[in-house]
Coordinates of C-alpha atoms in Angstrom, one line a residue:
Chain A
X1 CA 0.0 0.0 0.0
X2 CA 1.4 3.4 -1.0
X3 CA 2.0 6.3 1.4
X4 CA -0.8 8.2 -0.2
X5 CA -3.2 5.3 0.4
X6 CA -2.1 5.2 4.1
X7 CA -2.6 9.0 4.3
X8 CA -6.1 8.7 2.7
X9 CA -7.1 6.0 5.2
X10 CA -5.8 8.0 8.1
X11 CA -7.7 11.2 7.1
X12 CA -10.8 9.1 6.4
X13 CA -10.8 7.2 9.7
X14 CA -10.1 10.4 11.8
X15 CA -12.9 12.2 10.0
X16 CA -15.3 9.3 10.4
X17 CA -14.5 9.1 14.1
X18 CA -15.3 12.7 14.6
X19 CA -18.6 12.3 12.6
X20 CA -19.6 9.4 14.8
X21 CA -18.6 11.1 18.0
X22 CA -20.9 14.1 17.2
X23 CA -18.6 16.3 19.2
X24 CA -18.2 18.8 16.3
X25 CA -20.8 19.6 13.7
X26 CA -20.7 16.8 11.1
X27 CA -20.7 19.2 8.1
X28 CA -17.6 21.1 9.4
X29 CA -15.8 17.7 10.0
X30 CA -16.7 16.3 6.6
X31 CA -15.7 19.5 4.8
X32 CA -12.4 19.6 6.7
X33 CA -11.7 15.9 5.9
X34 CA -12.3 16.6 2.2
X35 CA -10.1 19.7 2.2
X36 CA -7.3 17.7 4.0
X37 CA -7.4 15.2 1.1
X38 CA -6.7 18.0 -1.3
X39 CA -4.2 19.9 0.9
X40 CA -2.1 16.7 1.4
X41 CA -2.2 16.0 -2.3
X42 CA -4.1 12.7 -2.0
X43 CA -6.4 14.1 -4.8
X44 CA -6.0 17.2 -6.9
X45 CA -8.7 19.9 -6.7
X46 CA -9.9 18.9 -10.1
X47 CA -10.2 15.3 -9.1
X48 CA -12.1 16.3 -6.0
X49 CA -14.6 18.4 -7.9
X50 CA -15.0 15.6 -10.4
X51 CA -16.0 13.2 -7.5
X52 CA -18.7 15.6 -6.2
X53 CA -22.0 14.1 -7.4
X54 CA -23.9 17.1 -8.6
X55 CA -26.9 15.0 -9.4
X56 CA -27.3 14.2 -5.7
X57 CA -26.8 17.8 -4.7
X58 CA -29.2 19.2 -7.4
X59 CA -31.9 16.6 -6.5
X60 CA -31.6 17.5 -2.8
X61 CA -31.8 21.3 -3.4
X62 CA -34.7 21.0 -5.9
X63 CA -36.8 18.8 -3.6
X64 CA -36.0 21.1 -0.6
X65 CA -37.3 24.2 -2.4
X66 CA -40.4 22.4 -3.5
X67 CA -41.2 21.2 0.0
X68 CA -40.3 24.5 1.7
X69 CA -42.9 26.3 -0.5
X70 CA -45.6 23.6 -0.3
X71 CA -45.3 23.3 3.5
X72 CA -46.4 27.0 3.8
X73 CA -49.8 26.1 2.5
X74 CA -50.8 24.1 5.6
X75 CA -51.6 21.1 3.5
X76 CA -49.8 18.7 5.8
X77 CA -51.8 19.9 8.9
X78 CA -55.0 19.5 6.8
X79 CA -54.1 15.9 5.9
X80 CA -53.3 15.0 9.5
X81 CA -56.5 16.5 10.9
X82 CA -58.5 14.9 8.1
X83 CA -56.9 11.5 9.0
X84 CA -57.7 12.0 12.7
X85 CA -61.3 12.7 11.8
X86 CA -61.5 9.7 9.5
X87 CA -60.3 7.6 12.4
X88 CA -63.2 9.1 14.4
X89 CA -60.7 10.4 17.0
X90 CA -59.7 6.9 17.9
X91 CA -56.0 7.3 19.0
X92 CA -54.9 3.9 17.8
X93 CA -56.5 4.3 14.3
X94 CA -54.9 7.8 14.2
X95 CA -51.5 6.2 14.8
X96 CA -52.1 3.9 11.8
X97 CA -53.2 6.8 9.5
X98 CA -50.4 9.0 10.6
X99 CA -47.9 6.2 9.8
X100 CA -49.4 5.8 6.3
X101 CA -49.3 9.6 5.7
X102 CA -45.7 9.8 7.0
X103 CA -44.6 6.8 4.9
X104 CA -46.2 8.1 1.7
X105 CA -44.8 11.6 2.2
X106 CA -41.4 10.2 3.0
X107 CA -41.4 8.2 -0.2
X108 CA -42.0 11.4 -2.2
X109 CA -40.2 14.0 0.0
X110 CA -37.2 13.6 2.2
X111 CA -37.6 12.0 5.6
X112 CA -36.4 14.9 7.7
X113 CA -38.8 17.3 6.1
X114 CA -41.6 14.9 6.5
X115 CA -41.1 14.4 10.2
X116 CA -40.6 18.1 10.7
X117 CA -44.1 18.6 9.2
X118 CA -45.7 15.7 11.0
X119 CA -44.3 16.3 14.6
X120 CA -46.2 19.6 15.3
X121 CA -49.5 18.3 14.3
X122 CA -48.9 15.0 16.2
X123 CA -48.3 17.1 19.4
X124 CA -51.4 19.0 18.7
X125 CA -53.6 15.8 18.2
X126 CA -52.1 14.1 21.2
X127 CA -52.8 17.1 23.4
X128 CA -56.4 17.3 22.2
X129 CA -56.9 13.6 23.0
X130 CA -54.8 13.9 26.2
X131 CA -52.6 10.9 25.2
X132 CA -48.8 10.5 25.3
X133 CA -47.4 11.9 22.1
X134 CA -44.3 9.6 22.1
X135 CA -46.1 6.6 20.5
X136 CA -47.0 8.9 17.5
X137 CA -43.5 10.4 17.3
X138 CA -41.7 7.0 17.5
X139 CA -44.1 5.5 14.9
X140 CA -43.6 8.4 12.6
X141 CA -39.8 8.0 12.8
X142 CA -40.0 4.3 11.9
X143 CA -42.6 4.9 9.1
X144 CA -40.5 7.7 7.6
X145 CA -37.5 5.4 7.2
X146 CA -39.6 2.6 5.8
X147 CA -41.5 4.9 3.4
X148 CA -38.2 6.5 2.3
X149 CA -36.9 3.1 1.3
X150 CA -39.4 2.8 -1.5
X151 CA -38.2 5.4 -4.0
X152 CA -35.1 7.0 -5.5
X153 CA -36.0 10.3 -3.9
X154 CA -37.2 9.0 -0.5
X155 CA -34.0 8.7 1.5
X156 CA -30.4 10.1 1.0
X157 CA -28.9 6.6 0.5
X158 CA -31.3 5.9 -2.4
X159 CA -30.6 9.4 -3.9
X160 CA -26.9 8.6 -3.8
X161 CA -27.3 5.1 -5.3
X162 CA -29.6 6.4 -8.0
X163 CA -27.2 9.2 -8.9
X164 CA -24.2 6.8 -9.1
X165 CA -25.9 4.1 -11.2
X166 CA -27.7 5.7 -14.2
X167 CA -29.6 2.6 -15.1
X168 CA -31.4 2.6 -11.7
X169 CA -34.0 5.2 -12.4
X170 CA -37.1 6.2 -10.3
X171 CA -39.2 3.4 -11.7
X172 CA -36.5 0.8 -11.1
X173 CA -36.4 1.8 -7.4
X174 CA -40.2 1.8 -7.1
X175 CA -40.6 -1.6 -8.8
X176 CA -37.7 -3.3 -6.9
X177 CA -38.0 -1.6 -3.5
X178 CA -41.7 -0.5 -3.4
X179 CA -43.2 -4.0 -2.8
X180 CA -40.8 -4.9 0.1
X181 CA -41.2 -1.4 1.6
X182 CA -45.0 -1.7 1.5
X183 CA -44.8 -5.2 3.1
X184 CA -42.4 -4.0 5.8
X185 CA -44.7 -1.0 6.5
X186 CA -47.8 -3.2 6.9
X187 CA -46.0 -5.6 9.3
X188 CA -44.4 -2.7 11.2
X189 CA -47.8 -0.9 11.7
X190 CA -49.3 -4.1 12.9
X191 CA -46.5 -4.5 15.5
X192 CA -46.8 -0.8 16.5
X193 CA -50.6 -1.3 17.0
X194 CA -49.9 -4.2 19.3
X195 CA -47.2 -2.4 21.2
X196 CA -49.2 0.8 21.8
X197 CA -52.8 -0.7 22.1
X198 CA -52.9 -0.2 25.9
X199 CA -51.2 3.2 26.0
X200 CA -53.3 5.0 23.4
X201 CA -56.6 5.2 25.1
X202 CA -58.8 8.3 25.5
X203 CA -62.4 9.2 26.5
X204 CA -65.4 9.3 24.0
X205 CA -65.9 13.0 24.9
X206 CA -62.3 13.9 23.8
X207 CA -62.8 11.8 20.6
X208 CA -66.0 13.7 19.9
X209 CA -64.3 17.0 20.5
X210 CA -61.6 16.2 18.0
X211 CA -64.3 15.5 15.4
X212 CA -65.4 19.1 15.6
X213 CA -62.0 20.4 14.4
X214 CA -62.2 22.3 11.1
X215 CA -59.4 21.0 8.9
X216 CA -60.2 23.5 6.1
X217 CA -59.0 26.4 8.3
X218 CA -55.5 24.9 8.2
X219 CA -55.1 25.8 4.6
X220 CA -53.5 29.2 4.7
X221 CA -53.2 30.0 0.9
X222 CA -55.5 28.2 -1.5
X223 CA -53.8 29.7 -4.7
X224 CA -50.4 28.7 -3.5
X225 CA -51.7 25.3 -2.6
X226 CA -53.0 24.7 -6.1
X227 CA -49.7 25.9 -7.7
X228 CA -47.6 23.8 -5.3
X229 CA -49.6 20.6 -5.6
X230 CA -49.7 20.9 -9.4
X231 CA -45.9 21.4 -9.7
X232 CA -45.3 18.7 -7.1
X233 CA -47.5 16.3 -9.1
X234 CA -45.7 17.2 -12.4
X235 CA -42.4 16.7 -10.7
X236 CA -43.3 13.2 -9.5
X237 CA -44.6 12.4 -13.0
X238 CA -41.2 13.7 -14.3
X239 CA -39.4 11.3 -11.9
X240 CA -41.4 8.3 -13.2
X241 CA -40.4 9.2 -16.8
X242 CA -36.9 10.5 -16.4
X243 CA -35.4 7.2 -17.4
X244 CA -37.4 7.1 -20.6
X245 CA -36.3 10.6 -21.6
X246 CA -32.7 10.1 -20.4
X247 CA -33.0 13.1 -18.1
X248 CA -31.2 13.0 -14.7
X249 CA -33.3 13.2 -11.6
X250 CA -31.7 16.4 -10.4
X251 CA -32.8 18.1 -13.7
X252 CA -36.4 17.0 -12.9
X253 CA -36.3 18.3 -9.3
X254 CA -34.7 21.6 -10.2
X255 CA -37.1 22.1 -13.1
X256 CA -40.0 21.6 -10.6
X257 CA -38.5 23.9 -8.0
X258 CA -37.8 26.8 -10.4
X259 CA -41.1 26.4 -12.2
X260 CA -42.8 26.8 -8.8
X261 CA -40.7 29.8 -8.1
X262 CA -41.6 31.3 -11.4
X263 CA -45.3 30.8 -10.6
X264 CA -45.0 32.1 -7.0
X265 CA -42.6 35.0 -7.4
X266 CA -39.5 36.6 -6.0
X267 CA -40.7 36.8 -2.4
X268 CA -40.7 33.0 -2.2
X269 CA -37.3 32.7 -3.9
X270 CA -35.4 34.5 -1.1
X271 CA -37.4 32.6 1.5
X272 CA -36.9 29.2 -0.1
X273 CA -33.2 29.6 -0.8
X274 CA -32.7 30.9 2.8
X275 CA -34.4 27.8 4.2
X276 CA -32.5 25.2 2.1
X277 CA -30.5 23.0 4.4
X278 CA -27.0 24.1 3.3
X279 CA -25.5 22.2 6.2
X280 CA -26.7 18.9 4.6
X281 CA -25.6 20.0 1.1
X282 CA -22.1 20.8 2.3
X283 CA -22.0 17.6 4.3
X284 CA -22.5 15.7 1.1
X285 CA -19.8 17.7 -0.7
X286 CA -17.3 17.0 2.0
X287 CA -18.1 13.3 2.0
X288 CA -17.8 12.9 -1.8
X289 CA -14.3 14.5 -1.7
X290 CA -13.3 12.4 1.4
X291 CA -14.3 9.2 -0.3
X292 CA -12.6 10.3 -3.5
X293 CA -9.2 10.0 -1.7
X294 CA -9.9 6.3 -1.0
X295 CA -11.0 5.7 -4.6
X296 CA -8.1 7.4 -6.2
X297 CA -5.5 5.7 -4.1
X298 CA -7.0 2.2 -4.7
X299 CA -8.1 1.6 -1.1
X300 CA -11.7 1.0 -2.2
X301 CA -10.6 -1.5 -4.8
X302 CA -8.6 -3.4 -2.2
X303 CA -11.6 -3.5 0.2
X304 CA -13.9 -4.8 -2.6
X305 CA -11.3 -7.5 -3.4
X306 CA -11.2 -8.5 0.2
X307 CA -15.0 -8.7 0.4
X308 CA -15.2 -10.8 -2.7
X309 CA -12.5 -13.2 -1.4
X310 CA -14.5 -13.5 1.8
X311 CA -17.8 -14.3 0.1
X312 CA -16.1 -16.4 -2.6
X313 CA -17.4 -14.0 -5.2
X314 CA -20.8 -15.5 -4.9
X315 CA -23.5 -12.9 -5.7
X316 CA -26.0 -14.2 -3.1
X317 CA -23.5 -14.3 -0.3
X318 CA -22.1 -10.8 -1.2
X319 CA -25.6 -9.4 -1.4
X320 CA -26.6 -10.8 2.0
X321 CA -23.3 -9.6 3.5
X322 CA -24.0 -6.1 2.2
X323 CA -27.6 -6.1 3.5
X324 CA -26.7 -7.1 7.0
X325 CA -23.5 -5.0 7.2
X326 CA -25.4 -2.0 6.0
X327 CA -28.2 -2.5 8.4
X328 CA -26.1 -2.9 11.5
X329 CA -23.7 -0.1 10.5
X330 CA -26.6 2.2 9.7
X331 CA -28.2 1.6 13.0
X332 CA -25.2 3.0 14.8
X333 CA -23.5 5.4 12.4
X334 CA -24.8 7.9 9.9
X335 CA -25.9 6.0 6.9
X336 CA -24.8 8.8 4.4
X337 CA -21.0 8.4 4.9
X338 CA -21.4 4.6 5.0
X339 CA -23.3 4.6 1.6
X340 CA -20.8 7.1 0.2
X341 CA -18.0 4.5 1.0
X342 CA -20.0 1.5 -0.2
X343 CA -21.0 2.8 -3.6
X344 CA -17.4 2.8 -5.2
X345 CA -16.8 -0.5 -3.5
X346 CA -19.8 -2.1 -5.1
X347 CA -18.8 -0.6 -8.5
X348 CA -15.3 -2.1 -8.0
X349 CA -16.9 -5.5 -7.3
X350 CA -18.4 -5.3 -10.8
X351 CA -14.9 -4.7 -12.2
X352 CA -13.7 -7.7 -10.2
X353 CA -16.1 -10.1 -11.8
X354 CA -19.6 -10.0 -10.2
X355 CA -21.6 -9.6 -13.4
X356 CA -25.0 -8.6 -12.0
X357 CA -24.7 -5.8 -9.5
X358 CA -28.4 -5.0 -9.3
X359 CA -29.2 -7.2 -6.2
X360 CA -26.2 -5.7 -4.5
X361 CA -27.5 -2.1 -5.0
X362 CA -30.9 -3.1 -3.6
X363 CA -29.2 -4.8 -0.7
X364 CA -27.3 -1.6 0.1
X365 CA -30.5 0.5 -0.2
X366 CA -32.6 -1.8 2.0
X367 CA -29.8 -2.2 4.6
X368 CA -28.9 1.5 4.8
X369 CA -32.5 2.8 4.8
X370 CA -34.2 0.3 7.1
X371 CA -31.1 0.0 9.3
X372 CA -31.6 3.6 10.2
X373 CA -34.6 2.5 12.3
X374 CA -32.3 0.5 14.7
X375 CA -31.4 3.2 17.1
X376 CA -32.2 6.8 18.0
X377 CA -29.0 7.9 16.1
X378 CA -29.5 5.7 13.1
X379 CA -30.9 8.3 10.7
X380 CA -31.3 12.1 10.5
X381 CA -35.1 11.9 11.0
X382 CA -34.6 10.0 14.3
X383 CA -32.2 12.6 15.7
X384 CA -34.4 15.5 14.6
X385 CA -37.6 14.1 16.2
X386 CA -35.7 13.2 19.4
X387 CA -34.4 16.7 19.6
X388 CA -37.8 18.3 19.1
X389 CA -39.5 15.9 21.6
X390 CA -36.8 16.6 24.3
X391 CA -37.3 20.3 23.8
X392 CA -41.0 20.0 24.3
X393 CA -40.6 18.1 27.5
X394 CA -41.2 14.6 26.1
X395 CA -37.7 13.1 25.8
X396 CA -37.4 9.9 23.8
X397 CA -34.8 7.8 25.7
X398 CA -32.1 5.9 23.7
X399 CA -33.1 2.6 25.4
X400 CA -36.8 3.3 25.1
X401 CA -36.5 3.8 21.4
X402 CA -34.2 0.8 21.0
X403 CA -36.6 -1.5 22.7
X404 CA -39.4 -0.7 20.2
X405 CA -37.4 0.0 17.1
X406 CA -34.4 -2.4 17.1
X407 CA -36.5 -5.6 17.0
X408 CA -38.7 -4.0 14.2
X409 CA -35.5 -3.1 12.3
X410 CA -34.2 -6.7 12.6
X411 CA -37.6 -8.0 11.5
X412 CA -37.5 -5.7 8.5
X413 CA -34.1 -6.9 7.5
X414 CA -35.1 -10.6 7.8
X415 CA -38.0 -9.8 5.5
X416 CA -35.6 -8.0 3.1
X417 CA -33.2 -11.0 3.3
X418 CA -36.1 -13.4 2.2
X419 CA -37.2 -10.9 -0.5
X420 CA -33.8 -10.6 -2.0
X421 CA -33.3 -14.3 -2.0
X422 CA -36.7 -15.1 -3.6
X423 CA -36.6 -12.3 -6.1
X424 CA -33.1 -12.2 -7.4
X425 CA -31.5 -15.7 -6.8
Chain B
X1 CA -52.0 39.1 38.8
X2 CA -52.5 39.9 35.2
X3 CA -55.9 41.0 34.1
X4 CA -57.3 41.5 30.6
X5 CA -60.5 42.7 28.9
X6 CA -61.9 42.1 25.4
X7 CA -64.4 43.9 23.3
X8 CA -67.5 41.7 23.8
X9 CA -69.0 42.9 20.5
X10 CA -66.1 41.3 18.6
X11 CA -64.9 38.4 20.8
X12 CA -65.9 36.1 23.7
X13 CA -63.1 34.5 25.7
X14 CA -63.4 31.9 28.5
X15 CA -60.3 30.7 30.2
X16 CA -59.8 27.3 31.9
X17 CA -56.8 26.4 34.1
X18 CA -55.5 22.8 33.6
X19 CA -52.6 21.1 35.3
X20 CA -49.8 22.1 32.9
X21 CA -51.6 24.6 30.7
X22 CA -54.5 26.9 30.1
X23 CA -57.3 26.4 27.6
X24 CA -58.8 29.5 26.0
X25 CA -62.3 29.0 24.5
X26 CA -62.7 31.8 22.0
X27 CA -65.7 32.8 19.9
X28 CA -64.9 35.3 17.1
X29 CA -67.7 37.6 16.1
X30 CA -66.2 39.5 13.2
X31 CA -63.9 38.9 10.2
X32 CA -61.5 41.6 11.4
X33 CA -61.1 39.8 14.7
X34 CA -60.6 36.5 12.8
X35 CA -57.7 38.1 10.9
X36 CA -56.2 39.3 14.1
X37 CA -56.4 35.9 15.7
X38 CA -54.7 34.4 12.7
X39 CA -51.8 36.8 13.2
X40 CA -51.5 35.6 16.8
X41 CA -51.6 32.0 15.6
X42 CA -49.0 32.8 12.9
X43 CA -46.7 34.2 15.6
X44 CA -46.7 31.0 17.6
X45 CA -46.6 28.7 14.7
X46 CA -43.6 30.4 13.1
X47 CA -41.4 30.1 16.1
X48 CA -39.5 26.9 16.9
X49 CA -41.5 26.0 20.0
X50 CA -44.1 23.4 19.0
X51 CA -46.2 23.3 22.2
X52 CA -46.2 26.9 23.5
X53 CA -49.7 27.7 22.2
X54 CA -51.7 25.1 20.2
X55 CA -54.6 26.5 18.1
X56 CA -57.6 24.4 17.2
X57 CA -60.2 25.7 14.7
X58 CA -63.7 24.6 15.6
X59 CA -67.2 25.1 14.1
X60 CA -69.1 28.4 14.1
X61 CA -66.2 30.7 14.5
X62 CA -65.0 29.0 17.7
X63 CA -61.4 28.4 18.5
X64 CA -59.6 26.6 21.3
X65 CA -56.1 27.6 22.2
X66 CA -54.1 25.5 24.7
X67 CA -51.3 27.6 26.2
X68 CA -48.5 26.1 28.2
X69 CA -48.2 27.6 31.8
X70 CA -44.9 29.3 31.1
X71 CA -46.2 30.9 27.9
X72 CA -49.4 32.3 29.5
X73 CA -48.2 35.9 29.8
X74 CA -46.5 35.8 26.4
X75 CA -49.7 34.6 24.8
X76 CA -51.6 37.5 26.4
X77 CA -49.0 40.0 25.3
X78 CA -49.1 38.8 21.7
X79 CA -52.9 38.8 21.7
X80 CA -52.8 42.4 23.0
X81 CA -50.2 43.3 20.4
X82 CA -52.5 42.2 17.6
X83 CA -55.5 43.9 19.3
X84 CA -57.4 40.8 20.2
X85 CA -57.4 42.1 23.8
X86 CA -58.7 45.6 24.6
X87 CA -56.6 46.1 27.8
X88 CA -53.9 44.3 29.7
X89 CA -52.8 45.3 33.2
X90 CA -51.5 44.1 36.6
X91 CA -54.0 43.9 39.4

């Protein structure tokens, strides 16, 4: 191994350790790690820029702008109250409906945004019914990670995989991951129903009171709502067709975002660009450069070679190894840097002789997305909800979450294991 | 103790003390007052505190606002700022 490779591994491991420790903001750490790769000459600036996946960046920014504007219409509150009334104020049925709404929204938007929109209204419904809000919050975290697994745009690992492998378009993700995500969601909701059936009880009077809520009053701007939903629908249609027209997913998302801005005006431009999560965007940039050091020095190729030797180059064994490794790793460390490292490794496996990489990509997506449900720090949505809940005086304990979510995560990975085996081998 | 008054022609307010919060039962009698109440709601929904004051829209111009104990005074001040209250003073 060359000195440059050793240096790349050193910078990577130190950066990774700081990201896991969460002592310093992860964006600052990732950017500094990437910059060190350039400063120490592991990669040139040109190589570093070449490794930044602008499709991932563009897709994230485009979707963030769309969601920022749409959320201002009050449509998510409207849907949640409508669901609560459809459930006739029954707290357990509301849990089921909120899980479905969260999962569907997470499949079409990003998980963090979805939970940020669902948490306030969940507090509101729980207070009205005088029940503990935590069952709703924990269920929404789990549902958002499961729902996000189903599509190319649902979860950052999928966005990264879809951007790196052009043949895996929106429809490929939906067709291959949609069925298992739906199955996992249904089983998970059944389990959550059983877990919380005793805790979520209220009086008939409070149920009746909830039925008198006026969901229409939640819509703040009807004109903006029509524009937002039309553009959002067009964007989703664009995603389903982007493979047919050979247009990258980022182009679709950015077209939707700027079309909506064209329709809504300058006021929304400044507001939307101001609210884009630039922290997340720069975190991705830093990671891409960080991993480029491992790619350019041949470390990734050596790791792929070792994995293939370990599994004997058998696609089934390799696929199952990736699934379980990704799930366990994603439960305890951020799944974004993990997937950023695994993508070039799987590509390298293709160069080393595994002819059909598709099952490996699905293994990575299922493991990384569903694995995020394992612990309270497994995915960004978990951390965000835990932070909000603690701030509002309803802390979610690490162990409390683990007791509910870890067995559900393991169950989902066992189901994914069976699905991969039956469908691809 | 804080004391407030409202214009009975425009608004009816009934306050109920709970263990950890207050519930305000509000009946709005004019569109202008409805607009003002929306401004109060926007203030609390745009900040980062999710449970400081939770607004519920009911039938026939009625609203329910659940205000956390520690936000009681802030709620009244904001309601006064947007002219939902006629007066606010210490007694």
